[in-house]
CSV table of N, CA and C in Angstrom, one decimal:
chain,number,residue,atom,x,y,z
A,28,MET,N,-16.2,-76.8,15.3
A,28,MET,CA,-16.2,-78.1,15.9
A,28,MET,C,-16.7,-78.1,17.4
A,29,THR,N,-17.6,-79.0,17.7
A,29,THR,CA,-18.1,-79.2,19.0
A,29,THR,C,-17.3,-80.1,20.0
A,30,VAL,N,-17.0,-79.7,21.1
A,30,VAL,CA,-16.3,-80.6,22.1
A,30,VAL,C,-17.3,-81.1,23.2
A,31,SER,N,-17.1,-82.3,23.5
A,31,SER,CA,-18.0,-82.8,24.6
A,31,SER,C,-17.1,-83.0,25.9
A,32,LEU,N,-17.8,-82.9,26.9
A,32,LEU,CA,-17.2,-83.0,28.3
A,32,LEU,C,-18.0,-83.9,29.1
A,33,ALA,N,-17.4,-85.0,29.6
A,33,ALA,CA,-18.1,-86.0,30.4
A,33,ALA,C,-18.4,-85.3,31.7
A,34,ILE,N,-19.6,-85.5,32.3
A,34,ILE,CA,-19.9,-84.9,33.7
A,34,ILE,C,-20.6,-86.0,34.4
A,35,ASP,N,-20.2,-86.3,35.7
A,35,ASP,CA,-21.0,-87.4,36.5
A,35,ASP,C,-22.1,-86.6,37.0
A,36,PHE,N,-23.3,-87.3,36.9
A,36,PHE,CA,-24.7,-86.9,37.1
A,36,PHE,C,-25.4,-87.8,38.0
A,37,LEU,N,-26.0,-87.3,39.0
A,37,LEU,CA,-26.8,-88.0,39.9
A,37,LEU,C,-28.2,-87.6,40.1
A,38,TRP,N,-29.2,-88.4,39.8
A,38,TRP,CA,-30.6,-88.1,40.0
A,38,TRP,C,-30.9,-88.1,41.6
A,39,LEU,N,-31.6,-87.2,42.0
A,39,LEU,CA,-32.1,-87.1,43.4
A,39,LEU,C,-33.4,-87.8,43.4
A,40,GLU,N,-34.1,-88.2,44.4
A,40,GLU,CA,-35.3,-88.9,44.4
A,40,GLU,C,-36.5,-88.2,43.8
A,41,HIS,N,-36.6,-86.9,44.1
A,41,HIS,CA,-37.7,-86.0,43.5
A,41,HIS,C,-37.3,-85.7,42.0
A,42,GLY,N,-36.2,-86.0,41.5
A,42,GLY,CA,-35.9,-85.8,40.1
A,42,GLY,C,-36.2,-86.8,39.2
A,43,GLN,N,-36.3,-88.0,39.8
A,43,GLN,CA,-36.5,-89.3,39.0
A,43,GLN,C,-37.6,-89.1,37.9
A,44,GLY,N,-37.3,-89.5,36.6
A,44,GLY,CA,-38.4,-89.4,35.6
A,44,GLY,C,-38.1,-88.3,34.8
A,45,LEU,N,-37.4,-87.2,35.2
A,45,LEU,CA,-37.2,-86.0,34.3
A,45,LEU,C,-36.1,-86.4,33.4
A,46,PRO,N,-36.1,-85.6,32.2
A,46,PRO,CA,-35.1,-85.8,31.3
A,46,PRO,C,-33.8,-85.2,31.7
A,47,VAL,N,-32.6,-86.0,31.4
A,47,VAL,CA,-31.2,-85.6,31.6
A,47,VAL,C,-31.1,-84.2,30.9
A,48,PRO,N,-30.5,-83.2,31.5
A,48,PRO,CA,-30.3,-81.9,30.7
A,48,PRO,C,-29.5,-82.2,29.4
A,49,LYS,N,-29.9,-81.6,28.4
A,49,LYS,CA,-29.3,-81.8,27.0
A,49,LYS,C,-29.5,-80.5,26.1
A,50,VAL,N,-28.5,-80.3,25.2
A,50,VAL,CA,-28.7,-79.3,24.3
A,50,VAL,C,-29.8,-79.8,23.2
A,51,GLN,N,-30.5,-78.8,22.7
A,51,GLN,CA,-31.6,-79.0,21.9
A,51,GLN,C,-31.3,-79.2,20.4
A,52,THR,N,-29.9,-78.5,20.0
A,52,THR,CA,-29.5,-78.5,18.6
A,52,THR,C,-28.1,-78.9,18.6
A,53,GLU,N,-27.6,-79.3,17.4
A,53,GLU,CA,-26.2,-79.7,17.2
A,53,GLU,C,-25.3,-78.6,17.7
A,54,GLN,N,-25.6,-77.3,17.5
A,54,GLN,CA,-24.6,-76.4,17.8
A,54,GLN,C,-25.1,-75.4,19.2
A,55,SER,N,-26.1,-75.9,19.8
A,55,SER,CA,-26.5,-75.2,21.1
A,55,SER,C,-25.3,-75.2,22.2
A,56,ALA,N,-25.4,-74.1,22.8
A,56,ALA,CA,-24.4,-74.0,24.0
A,56,ALA,C,-24.9,-74.5,25.1
A,57,GLY,N,-26.3,-74.2,25.4
A,57,GLY,CA,-26.8,-74.6,26.8
A,57,GLY,C,-27.7,-75.8,26.8
A,58,ALA,N,-27.6,-76.5,27.9
A,58,ALA,CA,-28.4,-77.6,28.1
A,58,ALA,C,-29.6,-77.4,28.9
A,59,ASP,N,-30.8,-77.6,28.6
A,59,ASP,CA,-32.0,-77.2,29.3
A,59,ASP,C,-32.2,-77.9,30.6
A,60,LEU,N,-32.5,-77.0,31.5
A,60,LEU,CA,-32.8,-77.6,32.9
A,60,LEU,C,-34.3,-77.5,33.2
A,61,CYS,N,-34.8,-78.6,33.9
A,61,CYS,CA,-36.2,-78.7,33.9
A,61,CYS,C,-36.6,-78.6,35.5
A,62,ALA,N,-37.8,-78.1,35.8
A,62,ALA,CA,-38.2,-78.1,37.2
A,62,ALA,C,-38.5,-79.4,37.7
A,63,ALA,N,-38.1,-79.7,39.0
A,63,ALA,CA,-38.4,-80.8,39.7
A,63,ALA,C,-39.3,-80.7,40.9
A,64,VAL,N,-40.4,-79.8,40.4
A,64,VAL,CA,-41.4,-79.7,41.5
A,64,VAL,C,-42.3,-80.9,41.4
A,65,ALA,N,-43.2,-81.1,42.3
A,65,ALA,CA,-44.1,-82.3,42.4
A,65,ALA,C,-45.1,-82.0,41.3
A,66,ALA,N,-45.4,-83.1,40.6
A,66,ALA,CA,-46.6,-83.2,39.6
A,66,ALA,C,-47.8,-82.6,40.1
A,67,ASP,N,-48.1,-82.9,41.4
A,67,ASP,CA,-49.5,-82.4,41.9
A,67,ASP,C,-49.3,-81.1,42.7
A,68,ALA,N,-48.1,-80.4,42.6
A,68,ALA,CA,-48.0,-79.2,43.3
A,68,ALA,C,-47.2,-78.1,42.5
A,69,PRO,N,-47.8,-77.7,41.3
A,69,PRO,CA,-47.1,-76.7,40.5
A,69,PRO,C,-46.8,-75.5,41.3
A,70,LEU,N,-45.7,-74.7,40.9
A,70,LEU,CA,-45.3,-73.6,41.7
A,70,LEU,C,-45.8,-72.4,40.8
A,71,GLU,N,-46.5,-71.5,41.6
A,71,GLU,CA,-47.1,-70.3,40.9
A,71,GLU,C,-46.2,-69.1,41.3
A,72,LEU,N,-45.6,-68.4,40.3
A,72,LEU,CA,-44.7,-67.3,40.5
A,72,LEU,C,-45.5,-66.1,40.2
A,73,ALA,N,-45.9,-65.4,41.2
A,73,ALA,CA,-46.7,-64.1,41.0
A,73,ALA,C,-45.7,-63.0,40.4
A,74,PRO,N,-46.3,-61.9,39.8
A,74,PRO,CA,-45.6,-61.0,39.2
A,74,PRO,C,-44.7,-60.2,40.4
A,75,GLY,N,-43.4,-60.0,40.0
A,75,GLY,CA,-42.4,-59.3,41.1
A,75,GLY,C,-42.0,-60.3,42.1
A,76,LYS,N,-42.3,-61.5,42.1
A,76,LYS,CA,-41.9,-62.6,43.0
A,76,LYS,C,-40.8,-63.4,42.4
A,77,ARG,N,-40.0,-64.0,43.4
A,77,ARG,CA,-38.9,-64.9,43.0
A,77,ARG,C,-39.0,-66.2,43.9
A,78,ALA,N,-38.5,-67.3,43.3
A,78,ALA,CA,-38.5,-68.5,43.9
A,78,ALA,C,-37.2,-69.4,43.5
A,79,ILE,N,-36.9,-70.2,44.3
A,79,ILE,CA,-35.7,-71.1,44.0
A,79,ILE,C,-36.3,-72.4,43.6
A,80,VAL,N,-36.1,-72.8,42.4
A,80,VAL,CA,-36.8,-73.8,41.7
A,80,VAL,C,-35.7,-75.2,41.8
A,81,PRO,N,-36.0,-76.3,42.3
A,81,PRO,CA,-35.0,-77.4,42.3
A,81,PRO,C,-35.2,-78.1,40.9
A,82,CYS,N,-33.9,-78.6,40.6
A,82,CYS,CA,-34.0,-79.4,39.3
A,82,CYS,C,-33.7,-80.8,39.5
A,83,GLY,N,-33.6,-81.3,40.7
A,83,GLY,CA,-33.8,-82.8,41.0
A,83,GLY,C,-32.4,-83.5,40.7
A,84,PHE,N,-31.3,-82.9,40.7
A,84,PHE,CA,-30.2,-83.7,40.4
A,84,PHE,C,-28.9,-82.9,40.9
A,85,ALA,N,-27.8,-83.6,41.2
A,85,ALA,CA,-26.6,-83.2,41.5
A,85,ALA,C,-25.5,-83.6,40.4
A,86,MET,N,-24.4,-82.9,40.4
A,86,MET,CA,-23.3,-83.3,39.4
A,86,MET,C,-22.0,-83.0,40.0
A,87,ALA,N,-21.0,-83.5,39.3
A,87,ALA,CA,-19.5,-83.3,39.6
A,87,ALA,C,-18.9,-82.8,38.5
A,88,LEU,N,-18.5,-81.5,38.4
A,88,LEU,CA,-17.8,-80.9,37.4
A,88,LEU,C,-16.3,-81.2,37.6
A,89,ARG,N,-15.7,-81.3,36.5
A,89,ARG,CA,-14.2,-81.5,36.7
A,89,ARG,C,-13.5,-80.2,37.1
A,90,PRO,N,-12.4,-80.3,37.8
A,90,PRO,CA,-11.6,-79.0,38.2
A,90,PRO,C,-11.3,-78.2,36.9
A,91,GLY,N,-11.4,-76.9,37.0
A,91,GLY,CA,-11.1,-76.1,35.9
A,91,GLY,C,-12.3,-75.6,35.0
A,92,TYR,N,-13.6,-76.1,35.6
A,92,TYR,CA,-14.8,-75.8,34.7
A,92,TYR,C,-15.8,-75.3,35.8
A,93,GLU,N,-16.8,-74.7,35.1
A,93,GLU,CA,-17.9,-74.1,36.0
A,93,GLU,C,-19.2,-74.3,35.1
A,94,ALA,N,-20.3,-74.3,35.7
A,94,ALA,CA,-21.5,-74.3,35.1
A,94,ALA,C,-22.2,-73.0,35.3
A,95,GLN,N,-22.7,-72.4,34.2
A,95,GLN,CA,-23.4,-71.0,34.2
A,95,GLN,C,-24.9,-71.3,33.9
A,96,VAL,N,-25.7,-70.9,34.8
A,96,VAL,CA,-27.2,-71.0,34.7
A,96,VAL,C,-27.7,-69.7,34.2
A,97,ARG,N,-28.3,-69.8,33.0
A,97,ARG,CA,-28.7,-68.7,32.2
A,97,ARG,C,-30.3,-68.8,32.0
A,98,PRO,N,-30.9,-67.5,31.6
A,98,PRO,CA,-32.4,-67.7,31.3
A,98,PRO,C,-32.6,-68.4,29.9
A,99,ARG,N,-33.7,-68.8,29.8
A,99,ARG,CA,-34.2,-69.3,28.5
A,99,ARG,C,-34.9,-68.0,27.8
A,100,SER,N,-34.5,-67.8,26.7
A,100,SER,CA,-35.0,-66.5,25.9
A,100,SER,C,-36.5,-66.5,25.7
A,101,GLY,N,-37.1,-67.7,25.5
A,101,GLY,CA,-38.5,-67.7,25.2
A,101,GLY,C,-39.3,-67.4,26.5
A,102,LEU,N,-38.9,-67.9,27.7
A,102,LEU,CA,-39.6,-67.5,29.0
A,102,LEU,C,-39.4,-66.0,29.2
A,103,ALA,N,-38.2,-65.5,29.0
A,103,ALA,CA,-38.1,-64.1,29.3
A,103,ALA,C,-38.9,-63.2,28.3
A,104,ALA,N,-38.8,-63.6,27.0
A,104,ALA,CA,-39.5,-62.7,26.1
A,104,ALA,C,-41.0,-62.8,26.1
A,105,LYS,N,-41.6,-64.0,26.4
A,105,LYS,CA,-43.1,-64.4,26.2
A,105,LYS,C,-43.7,-64.0,27.6
A,106,HIS,N,-43.0,-64.3,28.7
A,106,HIS,CA,-43.6,-64.3,30.0
A,106,HIS,C,-42.9,-63.3,31.1
A,107,GLY,N,-41.7,-62.9,30.7
A,107,GLY,CA,-41.0,-62.0,31.7
A,107,GLY,C,-40.3,-62.8,32.8
A,108,VAL,N,-40.3,-63.9,32.6
A,108,VAL,CA,-39.6,-65.0,33.6
A,108,VAL,C,-38.2,-65.1,33.4
A,109,THR,N,-37.3,-64.8,34.1
A,109,THR,CA,-35.9,-64.9,34.0
A,109,THR,C,-35.1,-65.3,35.2
A,110,VAL,N,-33.9,-65.7,35.0
A,110,VAL,CA,-32.9,-66.1,36.1
A,110,VAL,C,-32.4,-64.8,36.7
A,111,LEU,N,-32.8,-64.8,38.1
A,111,LEU,CA,-32.4,-63.6,38.8
A,111,LEU,C,-31.0,-63.3,39.0
A,112,ASN,N,-30.1,-64.2,39.2
A,112,ASN,CA,-28.6,-64.0,39.4
A,112,ASN,C,-27.9,-64.4,38.2
A,113,SER,N,-28.5,-64.0,37.1
A,113,SER,CA,-27.9,-64.6,35.7
A,113,SER,C,-26.6,-63.7,35.4
A,114,PRO,N,-25.5,-64.6,35.1
A,114,PRO,CA,-25.6,-66.0,35.1
A,114,PRO,C,-25.3,-66.5,36.4
A,115,GLY,N,-26.0,-67.5,36.9
A,115,GLY,CA,-25.6,-68.1,38.2
A,115,GLY,C,-24.4,-69.0,37.9
A,116,THR,N,-23.7,-69.1,38.9
A,116,THR,CA,-22.3,-69.9,38.8
A,116,THR,C,-22.4,-71.2,39.7
A,117,ILE,N,-22.1,-72.3,39.0
A,117,ILE,CA,-22.2,-73.6,39.9
A,117,ILE,C,-20.6,-74.0,39.7
A,118,ASP,N,-19.9,-74.0,40.9
A,118,ASP,CA,-18.5,-74.2,41.0
A,118,ASP,C,-18.2,-75.6,40.9
A,119,ALA,N,-17.0,-75.9,40.6
A,119,ALA,CA,-16.6,-77.3,40.3
A,119,ALA,C,-16.7,-78.2,41.6
A,120,ASP,N,-16.5,-77.6,42.8
A,120,ASP,CA,-16.5,-78.3,44.0
A,120,ASP,C,-17.9,-78.4,44.6
A,121,TYR,N,-18.9,-78.0,44.1
A,121,TYR,CA,-20.2,-78.0,44.6
A,121,TYR,C,-20.8,-79.4,44.2
A,122,ARG,N,-21.4,-80.0,45.2
A,122,ARG,CA,-22.0,-81.3,45.1
A,122,ARG,C,-23.5,-81.3,45.5
A,123,GLY,N,-24.1,-80.1,45.7
A,123,GLY,CA,-25.5,-80.2,46.1
A,123,GLY,C,-26.5,-80.2,44.9
A,124,GLU,N,-27.6,-80.0,45.3
A,124,GLU,CA,-28.7,-80.1,44.2
A,124,GLU,C,-28.6,-78.8,43.3
A,125,ILE,N,-28.8,-79.0,42.0
A,125,ILE,CA,-28.8,-77.8,41.2
A,125,ILE,C,-30.2,-77.1,41.2
A,126,LYS,N,-30.2,-75.9,41.6
A,126,LYS,CA,-31.5,-75.1,41.7
A,126,LYS,C,-31.3,-73.8,40.9
A,127,VAL,N,-32.5,-73.2,40.5
A,127,VAL,CA,-32.5,-72.1,39.7
A,127,VAL,C,-33.3,-71.0,40.3
A,128,ILE,N,-32.7,-69.7,40.5
A,128,ILE,CA,-33.4,-68.6,41.1
A,128,ILE,C,-34.2,-67.9,40.0
A,129,LEU,N,-35.6,-68.0,40.0
A,129,LEU,CA,-36.3,-67.4,38.9
A,129,LEU,C,-37.0,-66.2,39.5
A,130,ILE,N,-37.3,-65.2,38.7
A,130,ILE,CA,-38.1,-64.1,39.0
A,130,ILE,C,-39.1,-63.7,37.9
A,131,ASN,N,-40.2,-63.4,38.3
A,131,ASN,CA,-41.3,-63.1,37.3
A,131,ASN,C,-41.3,-61.5,37.2
A,132,LEU,N,-40.8,-61.1,36.1
A,132,LEU,CA,-40.8,-59.6,35.8
A,132,LEU,C,-42.0,-59.3,34.9
A,133,GLY,N,-42.9,-60.2,34.6
A,133,GLY,CA,-44.0,-60.0,33.8
A,133,GLY,C,-45.3,-59.4,34.5
A,134,ASP,N,-46.3,-59.3,33.8
A,134,ASP,CA,-47.5,-58.7,34.5
A,134,ASP,C,-48.5,-59.6,34.9
A,135,GLU,N,-48.3,-61.0,34.6
A,135,GLU,CA,-49.2,-62.0,35.1
A,135,GLU,C,-48.4,-63.0,35.7
A,136,ALA,N,-49.2,-63.9,36.6
A,136,ALA,CA,-48.6,-65.1,37.3
A,136,ALA,C,-48.1,-66.0,36.4
A,137,PHE,N,-47.1,-66.7,36.7
A,137,PHE,CA,-46.6,-67.9,35.7
A,137,PHE,C,-46.5,-69.1,36.5
A,138,THR,N,-47.0,-70.1,36.0
A,138,THR,CA,-47.0,-71.5,36.7
A,138,THR,C,-46.0,-72.4,36.2
A,139,ILE,N,-45.2,-72.8,37.1
A,139,ILE,CA,-44.1,-73.7,36.8
A,139,ILE,C,-44.6,-75.2,37.1
A,140,THR,N,-44.6,-76.1,36.1
A,140,THR,CA,-45.0,-77.4,36.3
A,140,THR,C,-43.8,-78.4,36.2
A,141,ARG,N,-44.0,-79.5,36.7
A,141,ARG,CA,-42.9,-80.6,36.7
A,141,ARG,C,-42.5,-80.8,35.2
A,142,GLY,N,-41.3,-80.8,35.1
A,142,GLY,CA,-40.6,-81.0,33.9
A,142,GLY,C,-40.5,-79.8,32.9
A,143,GLU,N,-40.9,-78.7,33.3
A,143,GLU,CA,-40.9,-77.5,32.5
A,143,GLU,C,-39.5,-77.1,32.4
A,144,ARG,N,-39.1,-76.8,31.2
A,144,ARG,CA,-37.7,-76.2,30.9
A,144,ARG,C,-37.7,-74.8,31.3
A,145,ILE,N,-36.9,-74.5,32.5
A,145,ILE,CA,-37.0,-73.3,33.2
A,145,ILE,C,-35.7,-72.4,33.1
A,146,ALA,N,-34.5,-73.0,32.5
A,146,ALA,CA,-33.2,-72.3,32.4
A,146,ALA,C,-32.4,-73.1,31.5
A,147,GLN,N,-31.2,-72.6,31.2
A,147,GLN,CA,-30.1,-73.4,30.5
A,147,GLN,C,-28.9,-73.4,31.3
A,148,MET,N,-28.1,-74.3,31.0
A,148,MET,CA,-26.9,-74.4,31.7
A,148,MET,C,-25.7,-74.6,30.8
A,149,VAL,N,-24.7,-73.7,30.8
A,149,VAL,CA,-23.6,-73.8,29.9
A,149,VAL,C,-22.3,-74.1,30.8
A,150,ILE,N,-21.6,-75.1,30.3
A,150,ILE,CA,-20.4,-75.4,30.9
A,150,ILE,C,-19.3,-74.7,30.3
A,151,ALA,N,-18.4,-74.1,31.1
A,151,ALA,CA,-17.2,-73.2,30.6
A,151,ALA,C,-16.0,-73.5,31.4
A,152,PRO,N,-14.8,-73.3,30.8
A,152,PRO,CA,-13.7,-73.4,31.5
A,152,PRO,C,-13.4,-72.1,32.4
A,153,VAL,N,-12.7,-72.2,33.5
A,153,VAL,CA,-12.4,-71.1,34.4
A,153,VAL,C,-11.0,-70.8,34.4
A,154,VAL,N,-10.8,-69.5,34.5
A,154,VAL,CA,-9.5,-68.9,34.7
A,154,VAL,C,-9.5,-68.2,36.1
A,155,GLN,N,-8.7,-68.8,37.0
A,155,GLN,CA,-8.9,-68.1,38.3
A,155,GLN,C,-7.8,-66.9,38.4
A,156,PRO,N,-8.3,-65.7,38.8
A,156,PRO,CA,-7.5,-64.6,38.8
A,156,PRO,C,-6.3,-64.6,40.0
A,157,ALA,N,-5.1,-64.0,39.6
A,157,ALA,CA,-4.2,-63.9,40.6
A,157,ALA,C,-3.9,-62.4,40.6
A,158,PHE,N,-4.5,-61.7,41.5
A,158,PHE,CA,-4.4,-60.2,41.6
A,158,PHE,C,-3.2,-59.8,42.1
A,159,GLN,N,-2.6,-58.7,41.5
A,159,GLN,CA,-1.2,-58.2,42.0
A,159,GLN,C,-1.6,-56.8,42.3
A,160,VAL,N,-1.2,-56.4,43.4
A,160,VAL,CA,-1.3,-55.0,43.9
A,160,VAL,C,-0.2,-54.1,43.1
A,161,VAL,N,-0.7,-53.0,42.5
A,161,VAL,CA,0.4,-52.2,41.7
A,161,VAL,C,0.1,-50.8,42.1
A,162,GLU,N,1.1,-50.0,41.8
A,162,GLU,CA,1.0,-48.4,42.2
A,162,GLU,C,0.2,-47.6,41.2
A,163,THR,N,0.2,-48.1,39.8
A,163,THR,CA,-0.5,-47.5,38.6
A,163,THR,C,-0.9,-48.5,37.7
A,164,LEU,N,-1.8,-48.2,36.9
A,164,LEU,CA,-2.2,-49.0,35.8
A,164,LEU,C,-1.9,-48.4,34.5
A,165,ASP,N,-1.7,-49.1,33.4
A,165,ASP,CA,-1.3,-48.6,32.1
A,165,ASP,C,-2.4,-47.8,31.5
A,166,GLU,N,-2.1,-46.8,30.8
A,166,GLU,CA,-3.0,-45.9,30.0
A,166,GLU,C,-3.7,-46.6,28.9
A,167,THR,N,-4.9,-46.3,28.7
A,167,THR,CA,-5.7,-46.7,27.5
A,167,THR,C,-6.5,-45.5,26.9
A,168,ALA,N,-6.9,-45.7,25.7
A,168,ALA,CA,-7.7,-44.5,25.1
A,168,ALA,C,-8.9,-44.2,25.9
A,169,ARG,N,-9.6,-45.3,26.4
A,169,ARG,CA,-10.8,-45.1,27.2
A,169,ARG,C,-10.5,-44.5,28.6
A,170,GLY,N,-9.6,-44.8,29.2
A,170,GLY,CA,-9.3,-44.3,30.4
A,170,GLY,C,-10.2,-44.7,31.5
A,171,THR,N,-10.8,-43.8,32.2
A,171,THR,CA,-11.8,-44.0,33.3
A,171,THR,C,-13.1,-43.9,32.8
A,172,GLY,N,-13.4,-43.8,31.6
A,172,GLY,CA,-14.8,-43.6,31.0
A,172,GLY,C,-15.5,-44.8,31.3
A,173,GLY,N,-16.8,-44.5,32.1
A,173,GLY,CA,-17.5,-45.7,32.5
A,173,GLY,C,-18.9,-45.8,31.7
A,174,PHE,N,-19.9,-45.9,32.5
A,174,PHE,CA,-21.2,-46.0,32.1
A,174,PHE,C,-21.7,-45.1,31.0
A,175,GLY,N,-21.8,-45.3,29.8
A,175,GLY,CA,-22.5,-44.6,28.7
A,175,GLY,C,-21.3,-43.7,28.2
A,176,SER,N,-19.9,-43.9,28.5
A,176,SER,CA,-19.0,-42.9,28.1
A,176,SER,C,-18.7,-43.1,26.6
A,177,THR,N,-19.1,-44.1,25.9
A,177,THR,CA,-18.7,-44.2,24.5
A,177,THR,C,-19.9,-44.1,23.7
A,178,GLY,N,-21.1,-43.6,24.3
A,178,GLY,CA,-22.3,-43.3,23.5
A,178,GLY,C,-23.4,-43.6,24.5
A,179,ARG,N,-24.6,-43.5,23.8
A,179,ARG,CA,-25.9,-43.8,24.6
A,179,ARG,C,-25.9,-45.0,25.3
């Protein structure tokens, strides 16, 4: 069963005319985010370089939720372009423009044009931690085994 959550959404001037983020299929988790670069000024992302790409809107999440900005698998697989701080977190009290930090890990420059789908946004509930200082932790079978401790 899919659950919907109403989110207040505000277009900024440079985002006017772009599609509202939406999921592409009935069971998709992420809504596509589009680049709000000027139509006459595409952004060229050279190999190894990063850029903060505007999406042209702001939004108001309800308390108790966050938005996670994640890569689009097609851009990553085909071009090596991904979200640098994946997943990026948008907190419920943020009211500024939504932007995406992209990096080009590919071998060729990648041109980002107006309206290009550059990332996806997943809305998720948040549980805030209440850390408690203790003297010891409970024992587990894994113990302190870390990176690669359970195999390759």
